[in-house]
Each structure stands twice: as C-alpha cells, then as structure tokens.
C-alpha cells in the first residue's frame, strides 16, 4: 500500500523485497512466543530524509524484557547497528543507489523479522515534490502525499533549507498551510538560519496565514540567527494590521536583534510608514533605544533622510543631543550624508529651542 501511494505521488524511491503494511503487527504469534522458535514476521520503515530511514517493529509480547538487535548485511555477514529495548531506530547516512538489507534478532539470537531490502534512489525528496506542488497550487497532489500511509516525513527541508510548511507560508497559501499543519507539519521548525514559518508569514504580511499558524501553537517569540523576531519581519512587510495583531499577542515591542536594533529602529532606518511607527510608540516602544554602537532610533531616521519620522520621534520625546560611540549626533549624520530635509528640520528645531519645551536641557548641533 505504501509503495503504491508513494508511486502515485512521485515518491517511489524504495524497493522492498517482501510485502509491507501500513500498520505495525506483532512479530510473533502466541504459540511462537511460548516456544521461542524462529518466526519471520515483518519489519517496517519510513524514509525520513534523502539518506536516512526509520525502522519499526513491535515487542514480542507485553512482558518481554529482552533486547533487540537491528542488523545490516555487509558483504556476506551481518553487522549490528543498534542493540537495545527500543522498537524503532533511525538509520542515517545511508548510501543512495545501494542495496541495503536489514533484519532484527532477539537476545536468543532468534530471527524476529523477515529481511527487508531497501534502495534509496536519487529522486526528488518529499520536500522538493511538495515545493513544486505548492508553487503550482496543486492542492490535490499535496493532499495525496500528506495522506499516504505510512506518511512521509513532511518536515524534512529541501535543498534550500525550506520545509514544505515554510514554503507554503512564504507563498501565502493559506489552505495548503492548514493542510500541512493538520498532517503533522512542525509549526515551529527552524531552518539553518533559525527562520520559522511564522517569520516568513509575517514578512509576507498575510494575517490569515499567521492566525492559522498561531491556532496550531506557533511560537511568535522565537528569534532567527540574526536575533530578529516575527515583529522585525512584520515591520519589513509594511502591514500595520499584522503589526497590531502581533502586539495583541504580547510580543516584545522592543526586542533587539544582534545589532541591537528594535523593530522601531528597523522601521526608521528603512523609511517605514508613520502609521506603523505610531502603533509601535503607542504600544510602548522606547524612542531612545540605542544599538550596539550607540546609534539611536532618531539617528536611524536621520540617516534614512526621513524627516517625517524624525518629527514624530522628537514629538514623542526622542533625545537629539545623544552621540554614538564615534561621537556623532543625529544632526551631524544628516549633514554628513546630505539629508537636506532632515538638516532643515534640525535647524528649525534649534531656532525654536528657547520657546518650545522639548523635554531636554539643550540641543547640540
């Protein structure tokens, strides 16, 4: 059944010597248990990656306390690759296009299972096939693969490090995301950069996809390798509705990445929208946060030439007399990078300093 399902879904990559089943069965009949005679029952498996397979078998009977030995045939002899009380073991690092033979024996050196023969062909992985189906929005093929029995491991990433769920979130395929989650996709799987499906959904700015992930226990507080959170990604999307949703989920509005940048700093540096800035400030974001070199939110806005952002920050208490570790102020940065509108703003601010209370003792230019 499994081989047929895999063939239909384009995943026919394992050859089996004898029959297989979608359910595990006892390795002994009751009479065989009492006699402890050889009884060749079945060994079951599922492919977990391009070069690994998980083997499964059942206890001989409920009170059996002996150990099992999983063996692989090498040349004309059998080599032990696992010995213990577990009834499953994952074999990793298997060579592709090579014939592998396995069996299980018990403490009495009695053969417990039939010999199973596996060849891992160099064909597309589950993730690659699902990735193509997601890209073409082939819902029927995705459902067929996910519902095959035994179910393939749909959490294995493709060559680019993206799991099928991550791929679906990046492409904002809500229905496919829901199907993958219902079929056991790991909602908090992180790739080599620790990037998660929720982060990609936030970057895409699709609230429905994000809500679906949260319904399946997505952790919105995880960080990628750069220290960025879902809120940092949402800032890049420019979707105020997503930012508001994340804040309602009580994410840290001032979470700093590895550079020390808060979401508000990222927004200021990338000429983000004023409405999102107001939302962050209203949620309690500190307008005077500084990064690892002492650069403030106001300085980031100044460097970006974003006068409107500078005005908003100053109105909400941003200190413009601060200096970086290199002795530069927001005004000096604007001058150095020829941000004319920002320079003009600071100059006008200087003229008004004696008549308008700005909440600071003085302005340094």
XYZ file of C-alpha atoms in Angstrom:
365
model
C 0.000 0.000 0.000
C 2.755 2.396 0.954
C 4.760 1.700 -2.191
C 1.670 2.246 -4.356
C 0.856 5.542 -2.621
C 4.411 6.739 -2.972
C 4.446 5.834 -6.664
C 1.270 7.792 -7.294
C 2.706 10.854 -5.560
C 6.023 10.686 -7.361
C 7.922 9.312 -4.366
C 8.660 5.769 -5.493
C 12.225 5.583 -4.227
C 12.373 2.429 -2.085
C 12.404 -1.172 -3.235
C 11.146 -3.804 -0.788
C 11.969 -7.475 -1.028
C 8.756 -8.689 0.605
C 5.366 -7.174 1.254
C 4.899 -4.204 3.626
C 1.907 -2.950 5.599
C 0.665 0.416 6.758
C 0.224 -0.914 10.308
C 2.695 -2.494 12.706
C 1.959 -6.083 13.650
C 3.271 -8.425 16.342
C 6.444 -10.219 15.351
C 5.308 -13.483 16.974
C 2.110 -15.492 17.174
C 1.263 -16.630 20.720
C 2.446 -20.195 20.096
C 5.736 -18.954 18.719
C 6.231 -16.779 21.793
C 5.950 -19.745 24.100
C 8.277 -21.901 22.046
C 10.687 -19.040 21.235
C 11.116 -20.515 17.812
C 12.048 -18.590 14.678
C 9.067 -16.679 13.349
C 9.622 -14.472 10.339
C 7.268 -11.521 10.635
C 7.641 -8.046 9.190
C 9.976 -5.119 9.722
C 8.546 -1.716 8.849
C 10.148 1.554 7.926
C 9.673 5.048 6.576
C 12.115 7.261 4.747
C 12.961 10.353 6.835
C 15.415 12.105 4.525
C 17.378 11.615 1.346
C 19.797 9.323 3.195
C 18.013 8.031 6.290
C 15.278 5.551 7.188
C 13.405 4.899 10.423
C 12.855 1.190 11.221
C 9.998 -0.017 13.425
C 8.963 -3.319 14.962
C 6.815 -4.422 17.914
C 7.618 -6.101 21.214
C 7.406 -9.890 21.093
C 4.791 -9.799 23.849
C 3.836 -7.497 26.698
C 6.146 -8.974 29.336
C 9.182 -9.421 27.120
C 12.127 -7.561 28.687
C 14.927 -8.690 26.429
C 16.815 -6.609 23.931
C 16.614 -6.442 20.166
C 19.454 -6.127 17.712
C 18.937 -4.369 14.388
C 21.426 -5.652 11.844
C 22.517 -4.676 8.355
C 24.051 -7.127 5.941
C 27.526 -6.091 4.857
C 29.039 -8.374 2.220
C 28.240 -11.884 3.500
C 27.977 -11.066 7.221
C 25.536 -9.180 9.458
C 26.665 -6.071 11.351
C 24.924 -4.765 14.475
C 23.785 -1.160 14.091
C 21.507 -0.996 17.141
C 21.100 -3.053 20.305
C 18.541 -2.167 22.975
C 14.975 -2.336 24.230
C 13.539 0.182 21.787
C 11.352 -1.000 18.957
C 12.460 1.651 16.480
C 15.711 3.104 15.239
C 16.662 5.700 12.654
C 19.481 4.717 10.330
C 21.271 7.774 8.988
C 23.951 8.323 6.373
C 22.735 5.571 4.070
C 24.311 5.491 0.651
C 21.929 6.158 -2.216
C 21.551 3.741 -5.147
C 22.903 0.939 -2.973
C 21.023 -2.207 -1.928
C 20.661 -2.310 1.885
C 19.371 -5.371 3.791
C 18.156 -5.302 7.397
C 16.721 -7.676 9.974
C 16.002 -7.814 13.731
C 17.031 -10.596 16.142
C 16.359 -11.045 19.867
C 18.539 -11.939 22.848
C 18.373 -15.597 21.964
C 19.779 -14.898 18.506
C 16.428 -15.822 17.045
C 15.400 -14.022 13.866
C 12.474 -11.783 14.724
C 11.691 -10.247 11.346
C 11.925 -11.065 7.716
C 14.747 -9.471 5.790
C 13.814 -6.130 4.310
C 15.678 -4.792 1.319
C 15.827 -1.043 0.642
C 17.307 1.092 -2.117
C 17.275 4.858 -1.695
C 17.064 6.204 -5.218
C 18.358 9.631 -6.139
C 14.977 11.082 -6.851
C 13.263 14.235 -5.702
C 12.763 14.433 -1.959
C 9.344 14.821 -0.383
C 10.128 18.482 0.294
C 11.077 19.148 -3.331
C 7.963 17.459 -4.692
C 5.748 19.279 -2.207
C 7.575 22.513 -3.007
C 6.704 22.208 -6.695
C 3.110 21.334 -5.828
C 2.884 24.357 -3.522
C 4.308 26.646 -6.196
C 1.709 25.449 -8.702
C -1.033 25.413 -6.041
C -1.639 21.717 -6.754
C -3.773 21.052 -3.690
C -4.828 17.557 -4.812
C -1.242 16.320 -5.090
C -0.326 17.806 -1.718
C -3.290 16.092 -0.067
C -2.367 12.780 -1.712
C 1.213 12.922 -0.429
C 0.259 14.024 3.077
C -2.460 11.394 3.434
C -0.395 8.447 2.156
C 0.320 5.690 4.672
C 2.857 5.384 6.136
C 3.018 9.156 5.931
C 6.283 10.585 4.576
C 8.194 12.980 6.791
C 6.902 16.368 5.641
C 9.244 18.276 7.960
C 12.400 17.453 6.026
C 13.699 20.646 4.359
C 14.548 20.882 0.675
C 17.970 21.724 -0.729
C 17.473 25.405 0.112
C 16.657 24.595 3.738
C 12.922 25.300 3.450
C 10.383 22.866 4.856
C 7.131 22.472 2.882
C 5.293 24.494 5.529
C 7.841 27.289 5.282
C 7.466 27.256 1.509
C 3.674 27.463 1.767
C 3.908 30.342 4.256
C 6.366 32.236 2.058
C 3.915 31.875 -0.839
C 0.958 32.750 1.420
C -1.010 29.600 0.520
C -3.476 29.589 3.414
C -5.348 26.373 2.517
C -2.114 24.474 1.920
C -0.680 25.764 5.197
C -3.738 24.443 7.016
C -3.499 21.044 5.299
C 0.186 20.644 6.114
C -0.420 21.553 9.758
C -3.282 19.070 10.031
C -0.975 16.397 8.586
C 1.647 16.963 11.288
C 3.928 19.678 9.915
C 6.121 21.152 12.654
C 4.785 24.679 13.071
C 7.971 25.834 14.846
C 10.528 24.151 12.589
C 13.518 26.422 12.015
C 15.942 26.167 9.113
C 19.722 26.623 9.286
C 19.182 30.356 9.876
C 16.592 29.590 12.591
C 13.964 31.182 10.381
C 10.449 29.852 11.013
C 7.208 29.623 9.079
C 5.688 32.366 11.249
C 8.537 34.729 10.382
C 8.001 34.155 6.667
C 4.259 34.647 7.039
C 4.896 37.921 8.891
C 7.273 39.021 6.157
C 4.569 38.277 3.598
C 2.094 40.311 5.639
C -0.752 37.788 5.407
C -2.751 37.917 8.639
C -4.887 34.866 7.833
C -1.816 32.651 7.429
C -0.340 33.979 10.678
C -3.584 33.339 12.550
C -3.669 29.782 11.205
C -0.133 29.190 12.494
C -0.990 30.644 15.912
C -4.034 28.363 16.126
C -1.579 25.485 15.778
C 0.686 26.796 18.581
C 3.212 28.787 16.570
C 5.745 30.487 18.859
C 5.864 34.159 17.856
C 8.749 34.878 20.234
C 11.401 32.770 18.536
C 14.430 34.514 17.002
C 16.351 33.776 13.847
C 20.130 33.589 13.782
C 20.393 37.379 13.410
C 18.243 37.825 16.502
C 15.229 39.090 14.564
C 11.723 38.263 15.775
C 8.386 37.945 13.991
C 7.784 41.623 14.727
C 11.004 42.591 12.921
C 9.772 40.609 9.899
C 6.334 42.215 10.107
C 7.953 45.654 10.025
C 9.519 44.748 6.680
C 6.096 43.730 5.339
C 4.718 47.217 5.892
C 1.392 45.712 7.009
C 0.087 47.650 10.004
C -2.678 45.110 10.631
C -0.116 42.331 11.115
C 1.943 44.527 13.460
C -1.147 45.273 15.537
C -2.016 41.566 15.695
C 1.456 40.626 16.917
C 1.339 43.307 19.587
C -2.012 41.915 20.771
C -0.225 38.561 21.119
C 2.080 40.333 23.608
C 5.317 40.011 21.662
C 8.206 42.185 22.861
C 7.779 45.551 21.156
C 11.420 46.439 21.885
C 13.097 43.102 21.164
C 16.622 43.838 19.949
C 18.353 41.795 17.268
C 22.068 41.001 17.279
C 22.882 44.554 16.158
C 20.766 45.973 18.948
C 18.037 47.131 16.569
C 14.447 47.224 17.811
C 11.519 46.969 15.371
C 11.096 50.753 15.620
C 14.752 51.258 14.697
C 14.327 48.973 11.682
C 11.278 50.948 10.659
C 13.118 54.276 10.980
C 16.159 53.027 9.066
C 14.068 51.666 6.182
C 11.790 54.686 5.793
C 8.828 52.743 7.131
C 5.334 54.150 7.385
C 4.427 56.687 10.036
C 1.257 54.802 10.941
C 3.241 51.717 11.972
C 5.658 53.926 13.929
C 2.719 55.450 15.801
C 1.402 51.959 16.529
C 4.753 50.862 17.971
C 5.148 54.014 20.056
C 1.595 53.686 21.365
C 2.421 50.102 22.360
C 5.306 51.415 24.462
C 8.323 51.256 22.162
C 11.206 53.286 23.581
C 12.080 56.089 21.151
C 15.512 56.429 22.796
C 16.747 52.865 22.401
C 20.297 52.694 21.051
C 22.032 49.872 19.218
C 25.422 48.255 19.834
C 27.331 51.330 18.672
C 25.105 53.846 20.400
C 23.033 54.771 17.355
C 19.509 55.787 18.376
C 16.170 55.487 16.624
C 16.350 59.192 15.765
C 19.784 58.745 14.231
C 18.470 55.875 12.105
C 15.672 58.088 10.804
C 18.164 60.900 10.205
C 20.466 58.671 8.172
C 17.491 57.476 6.120
C 16.540 61.070 5.380
C 13.093 60.534 6.866
C 12.069 63.968 8.118
C 8.514 62.951 8.995
C 9.833 60.135 11.166
C 12.284 62.500 12.884
C 9.450 64.893 13.694
C 7.340 62.073 15.144
C 10.204 60.780 17.290
C 11.089 64.241 18.658
C 7.435 64.920 19.437
C 7.396 61.673 21.450
C 10.493 62.513 23.467
C 13.440 61.376 21.359
C 16.680 62.896 22.675
C 18.524 64.596 19.825
C 21.606 65.536 21.839
C 22.785 61.918 22.056
C 26.053 60.746 20.454
C 27.218 57.420 19.096
C 30.414 55.794 20.329
C 32.125 57.538 17.451
C 30.977 60.953 18.651
C 28.305 61.633 16.033
C 24.853 63.136 16.636
C 21.684 62.762 14.559
C 22.193 66.257 13.136
C 25.815 65.579 12.174
C 24.780 62.388 10.423
C 22.177 64.276 8.398
C 24.791 66.850 7.385
C 27.413 64.225 6.521
C 25.024 62.293 4.279
C 23.405 65.401 2.791
C 19.927 64.686 4.122
C 18.740 68.207 3.360
C 15.186 67.920 4.640
C 16.378 66.462 7.934
C 19.092 69.120 8.273
C 16.449 71.787 7.739
C 14.259 70.180 10.408
C 17.050 70.255 12.991
C 17.943 73.824 12.139
C 14.351 74.952 12.631
C 14.266 72.970 15.833
C 17.304 74.900 17.050
C 15.586 78.231 16.398
C 12.573 77.161 18.437
C 14.523 75.739 21.350
C 14.020 78.757 23.582
C 10.274 78.973 23.022
C 9.250 75.322 22.854
C 9.753 72.843 25.652
C 11.344 69.767 24.135
C 11.941 67.870 27.347
C 15.751 68.183 27.175
C 18.225 70.689 28.627
C 19.666 71.719 25.270
C 20.257 70.783 21.671
C 23.707 70.025 20.328
C 24.393 70.726 16.660
